[in-house]
Amino acid sequence: MATATLSIDLDAIAANWRALDRLSAADTQTAAVVKADAYGLGAARVARALAQAGARRFFVACAEEGAIVRQALGAGPQISVFSGHMAGDTDTIYDLDLTPMLNSLDQITRHLESLPGHPFGIQLDTGMNRLGMEAAEWEAVAAFVLKAKPELIMSHLACADAPGHEMNMAQLAEFHAMTDGIDVPRSLSATGGILLGPEFHFDLTRPGIGLYGGLPFEAGQPTVALSLPVIQLRELAIGETVGYSCAWTAEAPSQIATVQGGYADGLLRALGNRAVLWAGDVPCPIVGRVSMDLITVDVSHLEQAPRQLDILGPQQTVDDLAASADTIGYEILTGLGGRYVRRYIEGRG
Ligand SMILES: *Cc1c(COP(=O)(O)O)cnc(C)c1O
Protein backbone atom coordinates (compact mmCIF):
# COMPACT_ATOMS: atom_id res chain seq x y z
CA MET A 1 0.00 0.00 0.00
CA ALA A 2 1.74 3.11 -1.25
CA THR A 3 -0.59 5.76 0.02
CA ALA A 4 -2.75 6.45 3.02
CA THR A 5 -6.13 4.78 2.72
CA LEU A 6 -9.34 6.07 4.19
CA SER A 7 -11.97 3.33 4.38
CA ILE A 8 -15.53 4.57 4.56
CA ASP A 9 -18.20 2.11 5.61
CA LEU A 10 -21.39 3.08 3.79
CA ASP A 11 -23.23 0.15 5.36
CA ALA A 12 -22.42 1.53 8.81
CA ILE A 13 -23.60 5.00 7.77
CA ALA A 14 -26.88 3.50 6.55
CA ALA A 15 -27.22 1.50 9.77
CA ASN A 16 -26.65 4.66 11.83
CA TRP A 17 -29.36 6.46 9.85
CA ARG A 18 -31.81 3.61 10.52
CA ALA A 19 -30.90 3.59 14.20
CA LEU A 20 -31.49 7.35 14.50
CA ASP A 21 -34.72 6.98 12.52
CA ARG A 22 -35.94 4.38 15.04
CA LEU A 23 -35.40 6.83 17.91
CA SER A 24 -38.28 9.02 16.79
CA ALA A 25 -41.94 8.19 16.17
CA ALA A 26 -42.97 6.65 12.86
CA ASP A 27 -44.60 9.91 11.72
CA THR A 28 -41.41 11.91 12.32
CA GLN A 29 -39.32 11.98 9.15
CA THR A 30 -35.58 11.47 9.52
CA ALA A 31 -33.57 13.53 7.05
CA ALA A 32 -29.80 13.34 6.50
CA VAL A 33 -27.31 16.21 6.73
CA VAL A 34 -24.61 15.78 4.07
CA LYS A 35 -23.01 19.23 4.18
CA ALA A 36 -19.24 19.67 3.97
CA ASP A 37 -18.96 16.72 1.56
CA ALA A 38 -20.91 14.53 4.00
CA TYR A 39 -18.60 15.51 6.86
CA GLY A 40 -15.57 14.76 4.71
CA LEU A 41 -16.66 11.27 3.66
CA GLY A 42 -17.92 12.01 0.13
CA ALA A 43 -21.35 13.58 -0.39
CA ALA A 44 -22.25 11.72 -3.59
CA ARG A 45 -21.51 8.21 -2.31
CA VAL A 46 -22.94 8.88 1.14
CA ALA A 47 -26.14 10.48 -0.18
CA ARG A 48 -26.75 7.55 -2.54
CA ALA A 49 -26.25 5.04 0.26
CA LEU A 50 -28.62 6.96 2.52
CA ALA A 51 -31.25 7.29 -0.21
CA GLN A 52 -31.03 3.53 -0.62
CA ALA A 53 -31.53 3.14 3.13
CA GLY A 54 -34.71 5.21 2.91
CA ALA A 55 -33.71 8.85 3.45
CA ARG A 56 -35.94 11.11 1.37
CA ARG A 57 -34.63 14.47 2.40
CA PHE A 58 -31.10 15.86 2.52
CA PHE A 59 -29.63 19.05 3.94
CA VAL A 60 -26.56 20.88 2.65
CA ALA A 61 -24.85 24.13 3.66
CA CYS A 62 -24.97 25.97 0.33
CA ALA A 63 -26.42 25.70 -3.17
CA GLU A 64 -23.15 24.42 -4.69
CA GLU A 65 -23.23 21.44 -2.34
CA GLY A 66 -26.86 20.93 -3.28
CA ALA A 67 -25.86 20.69 -6.93
CA ILE A 68 -23.44 17.85 -6.17
CA VAL A 69 -26.02 15.95 -4.16
CA ARG A 70 -28.69 16.44 -6.83
CA GLN A 71 -26.34 15.08 -9.46
CA ALA A 72 -25.71 12.03 -7.29
CA LEU A 73 -29.36 11.37 -6.45
CA GLY A 74 -31.27 12.48 -9.55
CA ALA A 75 -34.78 13.86 -9.33
CA GLY A 76 -36.98 12.97 -6.39
CA PRO A 77 -35.32 13.37 -3.01
CA GLN A 78 -35.68 16.81 -1.49
CA ILE A 79 -32.45 18.79 -1.03
CA SER A 80 -32.62 21.70 1.40
CA VAL A 81 -30.06 24.47 1.76
CA PHE A 82 -29.28 25.91 5.22
CA SER A 83 -27.77 29.14 3.87
CA GLY A 84 -31.09 29.90 2.17
CA HIS A 85 -31.42 31.84 -1.05
CA MET A 86 -28.26 33.88 -1.55
CA ALA A 87 -27.73 36.42 -4.31
CA GLY A 88 -26.55 34.47 -7.36
CA ASP A 89 -28.16 31.18 -6.27
CA THR A 90 -31.45 31.59 -8.12
CA ASP A 91 -30.63 29.58 -11.23
CA THR A 92 -29.06 26.74 -9.26
CA ILE A 93 -32.01 26.59 -6.90
CA TYR A 94 -34.44 26.50 -9.81
CA ASP A 95 -32.54 24.22 -12.19
CA LEU A 96 -31.64 21.63 -9.56
CA ASP A 97 -34.87 21.88 -7.59
CA LEU A 98 -33.24 22.86 -4.30
CA THR A 99 -35.28 24.01 -1.31
CA PRO A 100 -33.71 27.03 0.39
CA MET A 101 -34.28 27.57 4.12
CA LEU A 102 -34.90 31.33 4.05
CA ASN A 103 -33.13 33.13 6.89
CA SER A 104 -34.12 36.78 6.60
CA LEU A 105 -36.60 39.20 5.11
CA ASP A 106 -34.02 39.90 2.38
CA GLN A 107 -33.94 36.23 1.41
CA ILE A 108 -37.73 35.94 1.57
CA THR A 109 -38.11 38.90 -0.77
CA ARG A 110 -35.46 37.56 -3.16
CA HIS A 111 -37.04 34.12 -3.24
CA LEU A 112 -40.67 35.12 -3.63
CA GLU A 113 -39.82 37.69 -6.31
CA SER A 114 -37.40 35.58 -8.35
CA LEU A 115 -38.97 32.14 -7.99
CA PRO A 116 -42.64 32.53 -7.04
CA GLY A 117 -44.20 29.14 -6.36
CA HIS A 118 -40.81 27.41 -5.87
CA PRO A 119 -40.63 25.40 -2.62
CA PHE A 120 -38.88 26.97 0.37
CA GLY A 121 -38.57 26.61 4.11
CA ILE A 122 -38.07 29.09 6.91
CA GLN A 123 -35.29 29.11 9.46
CA LEU A 124 -35.99 30.73 12.83
CA ASP A 125 -33.48 31.81 15.45
CA THR A 126 -34.53 30.52 18.87
CA GLY A 127 -31.41 31.69 20.67
CA MET A 128 -28.31 30.52 18.83
CA ASN A 129 -27.81 33.89 17.13
CA ARG A 130 -26.39 32.40 13.99
CA LEU A 131 -28.97 31.89 11.24
CA GLY A 132 -32.67 32.56 10.92
CA MET A 133 -35.25 35.16 11.86
CA GLU A 134 -35.73 36.27 15.43
CA ALA A 135 -39.11 36.49 17.10
CA ALA A 136 -39.88 40.13 16.32
CA GLU A 137 -38.84 39.81 12.68
CA TRP A 138 -40.85 36.62 12.29
CA GLU A 139 -43.91 38.12 13.90
CA ALA A 140 -43.80 40.98 11.40
CA VAL A 141 -43.63 38.76 8.31
CA ALA A 142 -45.25 35.47 9.38
CA ALA A 143 -48.74 36.12 8.01
CA PHE A 144 -47.34 37.19 4.64
CA VAL A 145 -44.84 34.33 4.43
CA LEU A 146 -47.34 31.67 5.43
CA LYS A 147 -49.56 32.64 2.49
CA ALA A 148 -46.70 31.54 0.22
CA LYS A 149 -46.85 28.11 1.93
CA PRO A 150 -43.39 27.24 3.30
CA GLU A 151 -42.94 23.50 3.42
CA LEU A 152 -40.84 23.45 6.62
CA ILE A 153 -40.12 25.70 9.58
CA MET A 154 -36.89 24.89 11.36
CA SER A 155 -34.57 26.08 14.09
CA HIS A 156 -31.31 24.77 15.54
CA LEU A 157 -30.21 24.00 19.10
CA ALA A 158 -27.00 25.50 20.47
CA CYS A 159 -26.37 23.08 23.36
CA ALA A 160 -28.07 19.81 22.41
CA ASP A 161 -24.90 17.83 23.15
CA ALA A 162 -25.30 18.81 26.83
CA PRO A 163 -28.63 17.22 27.85
CA GLY A 164 -28.87 19.09 31.14
CA HIS A 165 -28.21 22.51 29.65
CA GLU A 166 -30.98 25.03 30.37
CA MET A 167 -30.64 26.41 26.83
CA ASN A 168 -32.36 23.30 25.44
CA MET A 169 -35.64 23.89 27.26
CA ALA A 170 -35.41 27.63 26.60
CA GLN A 171 -35.04 27.09 22.85
CA LEU A 172 -37.81 24.48 22.86
CA ALA A 173 -40.15 26.98 24.55
CA GLU A 174 -39.15 29.72 22.12
CA PHE A 175 -39.72 27.41 19.13
CA HIS A 176 -43.20 26.60 20.44
CA ALA A 177 -43.95 30.27 21.03
CA MET A 178 -42.88 31.14 17.49
CA THR A 179 -44.61 28.27 15.67
CA ASP A 180 -47.53 26.81 17.66
CA GLY A 181 -50.79 26.92 15.74
CA ILE A 182 -49.05 27.17 12.37
CA ASP A 183 -49.97 24.37 10.02
CA VAL A 184 -46.51 23.77 8.56
CA PRO A 185 -44.16 20.83 9.35
CA ARG A 186 -41.55 21.74 11.96
CA SER A 187 -37.97 20.66 12.68
CA LEU A 188 -35.78 21.53 15.67
CA SER A 189 -33.31 18.70 16.20
CA ALA A 190 -30.01 17.51 14.82
CA THR A 191 -28.27 14.44 16.33
CA GLY A 192 -28.08 15.87 19.85
CA GLY A 193 -31.70 16.97 19.84
CA ILE A 194 -32.90 13.52 18.75
CA LEU A 195 -31.28 12.12 21.89
CA LEU A 196 -32.97 14.73 24.12
CA GLY A 197 -36.31 12.97 23.65
CA PRO A 198 -39.57 13.02 21.76
CA GLU A 199 -40.64 16.57 22.68
CA PHE A 200 -37.70 17.75 20.58
CA HIS A 201 -38.55 15.70 17.47
CA PHE A 202 -41.51 17.54 15.88
CA ASP A 203 -42.15 16.46 12.26
CA LEU A 204 -38.63 16.07 10.97
CA THR A 205 -35.15 15.52 12.42
CA ARG A 206 -31.84 16.48 10.80
CA PRO A 207 -29.01 14.24 12.02
CA GLY A 208 -25.49 14.74 10.70
CA ILE A 209 -22.66 13.63 12.99
CA GLY A 210 -24.59 10.61 14.30
CA LEU A 211 -24.74 9.20 10.77
CA TYR A 212 -20.96 9.28 10.62
CA GLY A 213 -20.35 7.53 13.92
CA GLY A 214 -19.58 10.62 16.01
CA LEU A 215 -20.66 11.72 19.47
CA PRO A 216 -23.10 12.48 20.97
CA PHE A 217 -24.66 9.38 19.33
CA GLU A 218 -22.88 6.82 21.49
CA ALA A 219 -24.79 3.90 20.00
CA GLY A 220 -23.56 4.73 16.50
CA GLN A 221 -21.20 2.45 14.62
CA PRO A 222 -17.79 3.79 13.58
CA THR A 223 -17.74 4.54 9.86
CA VAL A 224 -14.11 5.35 9.06
CA ALA A 225 -10.72 3.68 9.25
CA LEU A 226 -7.49 5.37 8.27
CA SER A 227 -4.18 3.56 7.79
CA LEU A 228 -0.92 5.36 7.19
CA PRO A 229 1.86 3.50 5.37
CA VAL A 230 5.31 3.38 6.96
CA ILE A 231 7.81 5.01 4.62
CA GLN A 232 10.96 4.47 6.66
CA LEU A 233 12.19 3.03 9.96
CA ARG A 234 15.22 4.29 11.84
CA GLU A 235 17.15 3.57 15.03
CA LEU A 236 17.84 6.37 17.50
CA ALA A 237 20.53 6.40 20.17
CA ILE A 238 19.89 7.96 23.57
CA GLY A 239 19.84 11.76 23.27
CA GLU A 240 18.91 11.95 19.58
CA THR A 241 15.88 14.04 18.73
CA VAL A 242 13.02 13.73 16.23
CA GLY A 243 11.59 16.23 13.77
CA TYR A 244 11.08 19.97 13.73
CA SER A 245 12.23 21.92 16.77
CA CYS A 246 13.69 18.70 18.22
CA ALA A 247 10.42 18.34 20.14
CA TRP A 248 11.14 14.76 21.29
CA THR A 249 14.34 13.26 22.64
CA ALA A 250 15.07 9.53 22.88
CA GLU A 251 15.63 8.54 26.51
CA ALA A 252 16.43 4.97 25.47
CA PRO A 253 17.57 3.40 22.20
CA SER A 254 14.43 3.70 20.06
CA GLN A 255 12.99 2.66 16.75
CA ILE A 256 11.03 5.39 14.99
CA ALA A 257 8.63 4.85 12.06
CA THR A 258 7.93 7.72 9.67
CA VAL A 259 4.44 7.40 8.20
CA GLN A 260 2.72 9.11 5.29
CA GLY A 261 0.19 11.67 6.51
CA GLY A 262 0.37 15.03 8.21
CA TYR A 263 -1.45 18.21 8.99
CA ALA A 264 -2.10 18.83 5.29
CA ASP A 265 -4.20 15.66 5.48
CA GLY A 266 -6.20 16.91 8.44
CA LEU A 267 -4.04 15.15 11.03
CA LEU A 268 -3.83 18.15 13.27
CA ARG A 269 -0.53 19.54 14.43
CA ALA A 270 -1.90 19.48 17.98
CA LEU A 271 -1.57 15.66 17.86
CA GLY A 272 2.23 15.93 18.06
CA ASN A 273 3.70 14.28 21.19
CA ARG A 274 0.14 13.52 22.34
CA ALA A 275 -1.81 11.04 20.23
CA VAL A 276 -1.12 7.40 19.43
CA LEU A 277 -1.28 5.31 16.29
CA TRP A 278 -2.03 1.61 16.42
CA ALA A 279 -0.25 -1.51 15.18
CA GLY A 280 -3.22 -3.83 15.47
CA ASP A 281 -4.14 -3.52 19.14
CA VAL A 282 -0.78 -2.09 20.27
CA PRO A 283 -0.64 1.68 20.76
CA CYS A 284 2.41 3.53 19.39
CA PRO A 285 2.90 7.13 20.49
CA ILE A 286 3.44 9.98 18.05
CA VAL A 287 6.81 11.48 18.91
CA GLY A 288 7.76 15.02 17.98
CA ARG A 289 5.84 17.45 15.83
CA VAL A 290 3.34 16.47 13.17
CA SER A 291 4.76 17.70 9.84
CA MET A 292 2.78 18.71 6.77
CA ASP A 293 3.03 15.26 5.16
CA LEU A 294 4.66 13.05 7.76
CA ILE A 295 4.23 11.76 11.29
CA THR A 296 6.91 10.10 13.40
CA VAL A 297 5.93 7.27 15.72
CA ASP A 298 7.78 5.34 18.42
CA VAL A 299 7.55 1.65 17.48
CA SER A 300 10.43 0.43 19.69
CA HIS A 301 8.15 -1.96 21.57
CA LEU A 302 6.76 -3.78 18.51
CA GLU A 303 7.99 -7.31 17.80
CA GLN A 304 7.67 -6.86 14.04
CA ALA A 305 8.43 -3.86 11.87
CA PRO A 306 5.04 -2.42 10.91
CA ARG A 307 4.15 -1.78 7.26
CA GLN A 308 1.37 0.56 8.22
CA LEU A 309 -0.10 2.13 11.34
CA ASP A 310 -3.75 2.95 11.98
CA ILE A 311 -4.81 6.37 13.20
CA LEU A 312 -8.56 5.76 12.93
CA GLY A 313 -10.16 2.37 13.33
CA PRO A 314 -11.53 -0.05 15.88
CA GLN A 315 -8.94 1.06 18.48
CA GLN A 316 -9.38 4.79 18.00
CA THR A 317 -12.57 6.58 16.97
CA VAL A 318 -12.78 10.09 15.54
CA ASP A 319 -13.79 11.29 19.01
CA ASP A 320 -10.80 9.57 20.65
CA LEU A 321 -8.49 11.28 18.17
CA ALA A 322 -10.34 14.57 18.64
CA ALA A 323 -9.82 14.36 22.40
CA SER A 324 -6.05 14.10 21.85
CA ALA A 325 -6.17 17.39 19.96
CA ASP A 326 -8.67 19.20 22.21
CA THR A 327 -11.27 19.31 19.48
CA ILE A 328 -14.45 17.50 18.42
CA GLY A 329 -15.06 14.56 16.09
CA TYR A 330 -16.75 16.91 13.62
CA GLU A 331 -13.47 18.73 13.03
CA ILE A 332 -11.47 15.53 12.61
CA LEU A 333 -13.97 14.18 10.06
CA THR A 334 -14.41 17.33 8.02
CA GLY A 335 -10.65 17.89 8.00
CA LEU A 336 -9.86 14.49 6.45
CA GLY A 337 -7.80 15.49 3.48
CA GLY A 338 -8.01 15.18 -0.26
CA ARG A 339 -4.87 13.05 -0.64
CA TYR A 340 -6.23 9.86 0.85
CA VAL A 341 -7.37 7.05 -1.37
CA ARG A 342 -11.03 6.73 -0.35
CA ARG A 343 -12.16 3.14 -0.33
CA TYR A 344 -15.88 2.58 0.12
CA ILE A 345 -17.28 -0.47 1.83
CA GLU A 346 -20.80 -1.23 0.72
CA GLY A 347 -23.18 -4.07 0.14
CA ARG A 348 -22.53 -6.35 3.09
CA GLY A 349 -26.18 -5.74 3.99
C1 LIG B 1 -24.91 20.81 10.86
C2 LIG B 1 -26.35 21.00 11.16
C3 LIG B 1 -27.16 19.89 11.48
C4 LIG B 1 -26.57 18.52 11.78
O1 LIG B 1 -25.98 18.57 13.06
P1 LIG B 1 -25.29 17.33 13.77
O2 LIG B 1 -24.92 17.83 15.10
O3 LIG B 1 -24.10 16.99 12.93
O4 LIG B 1 -26.28 16.22 13.81
C5 LIG B 1 -28.52 20.09 11.58
N1 LIG B 1 -29.06 21.33 11.43
C6 LIG B 1 -28.31 22.41 11.15
C7 LIG B 1 -28.96 23.73 11.01
C8 LIG B 1 -26.93 22.28 11.02
O5 LIG B 1 -26.19 23.38 10.77
XYZ file of C-alpha atoms and ligand atoms in Angstrom:
364
model
C 0.000 0.000 0.000
C 1.736 3.108 -1.253
C -0.594 5.761 0.023
C -2.746 6.449 3.018
C -6.131 4.781 2.716
C -9.341 6.067 4.188
C -11.971 3.327 4.382
C -15.529 4.571 4.561
C -18.202 2.111 5.611
C -21.386 3.079 3.786
C -23.232 0.147 5.360
C -22.420 1.531 8.812
C -23.604 5.004 7.767
C -26.881 3.499 6.545
C -27.224 1.504 9.775
C -26.652 4.657 11.825
C -29.365 6.464 9.848
C -31.808 3.611 10.519
C -30.902 3.588 14.202
C -31.491 7.349 14.498
C -34.718 6.979 12.525
C -35.938 4.383 15.040
C -35.397 6.829 17.912
C -38.280 9.020 16.788
C -41.937 8.194 16.173
C -42.974 6.650 12.864
C -44.599 9.913 11.717
C -41.406 11.906 12.316
C -39.323 11.985 9.154
C -35.576 11.473 9.521
C -33.575 13.534 7.050
C -29.802 13.344 6.496
C -27.311 16.206 6.727
C -24.612 15.779 4.067
C -23.014 19.231 4.179
C -19.236 19.668 3.970
C -18.956 16.717 1.562
C -20.908 14.529 4.004
C -18.603 15.507 6.864
C -15.573 14.761 4.713
C -16.655 11.269 3.660
C -17.924 12.011 0.133
C -21.354 13.580 -0.390
C -22.248 11.718 -3.592
C -21.511 8.209 -2.309
C -22.936 8.877 1.136
C -26.140 10.483 -0.178
C -26.748 7.551 -2.538
C -26.246 5.037 0.258
C -28.622 6.957 2.516
C -31.251 7.292 -0.209
C -31.028 3.531 -0.621
C -31.531 3.138 3.128
C -34.711 5.205 2.911
C -33.714 8.846 3.447
C -35.938 11.112 1.366
C -34.630 14.467 2.399
C -31.103 15.864 2.519
C -29.629 19.055 3.941
C -26.558 20.883 2.654
C -24.852 24.133 3.662
C -24.968 25.971 0.334
C -26.417 25.698 -3.168
C -23.147 24.421 -4.688
C -23.227 21.440 -2.343
C -26.862 20.930 -3.278
C -25.860 20.688 -6.931
C -23.435 17.853 -6.171
C -26.022 15.947 -4.161
C -28.692 16.441 -6.834
C -26.344 15.081 -9.456
C -25.709 12.029 -7.292
C -29.365 11.374 -6.454
C -31.266 12.484 -9.553
C -34.784 13.859 -9.330
C -36.984 12.968 -6.388
C -35.318 13.374 -3.010
C -35.680 16.806 -1.486
C -32.453 18.786 -1.026
C -32.623 21.697 1.404
C -30.064 24.467 1.759
C -29.279 25.910 5.216
C -27.770 29.142 3.875
C -31.085 29.896 2.171
C -31.421 31.843 -1.050
C -28.263 33.884 -1.549
C -27.726 36.425 -4.315
C -26.547 34.474 -7.360
C -28.162 31.184 -6.275
C -31.454 31.591 -8.116
C -30.625 29.580 -11.233
C -29.058 26.739 -9.261
C -32.015 26.589 -6.897
C -34.442 26.496 -9.811
C -32.540 24.223 -12.190
C -31.642 21.628 -9.559
C -34.866 21.884 -7.586
C -33.239 22.857 -4.300
C -35.280 24.011 -1.310
C -33.710 27.035 0.390
C -34.283 27.569 4.119
C -34.900 31.331 4.051
C -33.131 33.131 6.885
C -34.120 36.781 6.603
C -36.596 39.199 5.107
C -34.019 39.898 2.382
C -33.941 36.231 1.408
C -37.729 35.941 1.568
C -38.105 38.898 -0.774
C -35.461 37.558 -3.157
C -37.043 34.116 -3.236
C -40.669 35.120 -3.633
C -39.823 37.689 -6.309
C -37.403 35.584 -8.353
C -38.971 32.144 -7.987
C -42.639 32.530 -7.036
C -44.196 29.137 -6.359
C -40.811 27.415 -5.874
C -40.628 25.404 -2.617
C -38.881 26.970 0.372
C -38.574 26.608 4.111
C -38.074 29.089 6.909
C -35.290 29.112 9.465
C -35.988 30.727 12.833
C -33.478 31.810 15.454
C -34.534 30.516 18.870
C -31.414 31.690 20.665
C -28.314 30.524 18.831
C -27.814 33.893 17.130
C -26.386 32.396 13.991
C -28.970 31.892 11.237
C -32.674 32.556 10.924
C -35.248 35.156 11.856
C -35.727 36.270 15.433
C -39.107 36.488 17.101
C -39.884 40.131 16.318
C -38.843 39.807 12.682
C -40.845 36.619 12.289
C -43.908 38.122 13.896
C -43.796 40.979 11.404
C -43.632 38.757 8.309
C -45.247 35.467 9.376
C -48.740 36.118 8.012
C -47.342 37.192 4.642
C -44.843 34.334 4.432
C -47.340 31.669 5.432
C -49.563 32.636 2.486
C -46.704 31.541 0.215
C -46.845 28.114 1.935
C -43.391 27.243 3.296
C -42.940 23.498 3.421
C -40.839 23.452 6.617
C -40.123 25.704 9.584
C -36.889 24.887 11.359
C -34.573 26.083 14.091
C -31.307 24.769 15.537
C -30.210 23.995 19.103
C -27.001 25.502 20.474
C -26.373 23.079 23.360
C -28.068 19.814 22.409
C -24.900 17.825 23.150
C -25.304 18.810 26.827
C -28.632 17.216 27.853
C -28.871 19.094 31.138
C -28.208 22.511 29.648
C -30.975 25.027 30.372
C -30.637 26.410 26.834
C -32.365 23.303 25.442
C -35.643 23.889 27.258
C -35.413 27.635 26.601
C -35.035 27.092 22.854
C -37.808 24.485 22.861
C -40.148 26.981 24.546
C -39.146 29.717 22.117
C -39.722 27.407 19.134
C -43.203 26.598 20.436
C -43.950 30.272 21.029
C -42.880 31.144 17.488
C -44.608 28.272 15.671
C -47.526 26.810 17.656
C -50.785 26.922 15.738
C -49.048 27.167 12.368
C -49.970 24.367 10.024
C -46.509 23.773 8.562
C -44.156 20.827 9.350
C -41.551 21.736 11.960
C -37.965 20.662 12.682
C -35.782 21.534 15.665
C -33.311 18.703 16.201
C -30.007 17.511 14.822
C -28.270 14.443 16.329
C -28.076 15.868 19.850
C -31.703 16.973 19.844
C -32.903 13.523 18.752
C -31.278 12.124 21.894
C -32.966 14.731 24.118
C -36.306 12.970 23.655
C -39.574 13.020 21.759
C -40.635 16.565 22.678
C -37.703 17.752 20.581
C -38.547 15.699 17.473
C -41.509 17.542 15.879
C -42.148 16.462 12.258
C -38.627 16.067 10.966
C -35.150 15.517 12.425
C -31.837 16.476 10.796
C -29.007 14.238 12.020
C -25.491 14.744 10.698
C -22.665 13.629 12.992
C -24.594 10.614 14.297
C -24.739 9.197 10.767
C -20.957 9.277 10.624
C -20.350 7.527 13.925
C -19.578 10.619 16.007
C -20.661 11.720 19.472
C -23.099 12.476 20.966
C -24.663 9.379 19.326
C -22.876 6.821 21.492
C -24.790 3.895 20.002
C -23.564 4.733 16.498
C -21.196 2.447 14.616
C -17.794 3.791 13.585
C -17.735 4.538 9.860
C -14.110 5.348 9.059
C -10.719 3.684 9.254
C -7.488 5.367 8.272
C -4.179 3.555 7.790
C -0.925 5.364 7.190
C 1.864 3.498 5.367
C 5.309 3.383 6.962
C 7.813 5.008 4.619
C 10.959 4.467 6.662
C 12.185 3.028 9.962
C 15.225 4.289 11.836
C 17.146 3.572 15.031
C 17.843 6.366 17.497
C 20.525 6.403 20.170
C 19.889 7.963 23.567
C 19.845 11.755 23.270
C 18.915 11.946 19.583
C 15.884 14.039 18.725
C 13.018 13.729 16.232
C 11.593 16.228 13.774
C 11.075 19.972 13.728
C 12.229 21.925 16.774
C 13.686 18.696 18.222
C 10.421 18.340 20.136
C 11.141 14.762 21.293
C 14.337 13.264 22.636
C 15.071 9.526 22.879
C 15.635 8.543 26.505
C 16.432 4.974 25.471
C 17.565 3.400 22.203
C 14.433 3.703 20.063
C 12.989 2.659 16.747
C 11.027 5.390 14.989
C 8.630 4.852 12.065
C 7.935 7.718 9.674
C 4.443 7.398 8.197
C 2.716 9.113 5.288
C 0.194 11.669 6.511
C 0.374 15.031 8.211
C -1.454 18.208 8.994
C -2.099 18.829 5.286
C -4.202 15.657 5.475
C -6.203 16.910 8.442
C -4.045 15.155 11.033
C -3.834 18.153 13.273
C -0.531 19.543 14.430
C -1.904 19.480 17.977
C -1.567 15.658 17.860
C 2.234 15.926 18.061
C 3.705 14.281 21.186
C 0.138 13.520 22.339
C -1.806 11.044 20.225
C -1.121 7.405 19.435
C -1.278 5.315 16.287
C -2.026 1.611 16.417
C -0.250 -1.506 15.183
C -3.225 -3.831 15.467
C -4.139 -3.524 19.141
C -0.778 -2.092 20.269
C -0.639 1.682 20.761
C 2.406 3.528 19.392
C 2.901 7.133 20.495
C 3.441 9.976 18.050
C 6.815 11.477 18.909
C 7.761 15.016 17.980
C 5.836 17.448 15.835
C 3.339 16.474 13.166
C 4.765 17.704 9.841
C 2.777 18.713 6.770
C 3.029 15.264 5.158
C 4.663 13.049 7.763
C 4.227 11.762 11.293
C 6.906 10.098 13.398
C 5.928 7.270 15.716
C 7.778 5.336 18.418
C 7.546 1.650 17.485
C 10.428 0.427 19.685
C 8.147 -1.962 21.572
C 6.765 -3.776 18.509
C 7.985 -7.307 17.802
C 7.674 -6.865 14.040
C 8.429 -3.860 11.867
C 5.039 -2.415 10.914
C 4.155 -1.783 7.262
C 1.370 0.565 8.225
C -0.105 2.129 11.344
C -3.752 2.946 11.982
C -4.809 6.365 13.202
C -8.563 5.764 12.929
C -10.156 2.371 13.330
C -11.532 -0.050 15.881
C -8.943 1.061 18.484
C -9.381 4.789 18.003
C -12.573 6.585 16.970
C -12.779 10.091 15.543
C -13.793 11.293 19.007
C -10.795 9.573 20.649
C -8.486 11.279 18.175
C -10.342 14.572 18.641
C -9.822 14.360 22.402
C -6.051 14.097 21.854
C -6.171 17.395 19.964
C -8.672 19.204 22.215
C -11.274 19.312 19.479
C -14.450 17.497 18.416
C -15.064 14.562 16.095
C -16.750 16.908 13.624
C -13.467 18.731 13.028
C -11.469 15.531 12.612
C -13.966 14.176 10.063
C -14.412 17.330 8.018
C -10.647 17.885 8.002
C -9.856 14.489 6.454
C -7.799 15.487 3.484
C -8.008 15.176 -0.264
C -4.872 13.052 -0.640
C -6.232 9.858 0.850
C -7.373 7.053 -1.372
C -11.028 6.729 -0.354
C -12.161 3.139 -0.326
C -15.880 2.578 0.119
C -17.281 -0.467 1.829
C -20.800 -1.232 0.718
C -23.184 -4.074 0.138
C -22.533 -6.353 3.087
C -26.183 -5.745 3.989
C -24.909 20.811 10.862
C -26.351 20.998 11.161
C -27.159 19.887 11.482
C -26.570 18.524 11.783
O -25.979 18.573 13.062
P -25.293 17.325 13.772
O -24.916 17.832 15.101
O -24.105 16.988 12.933
O -26.283 16.223 13.807
C -28.523 20.091 11.584
N -29.064 21.325 11.428
C -28.311 22.407 11.150
C -28.956 23.730 11.008
C -26.929 22.279 11.020
O -26.187 23.380 10.771
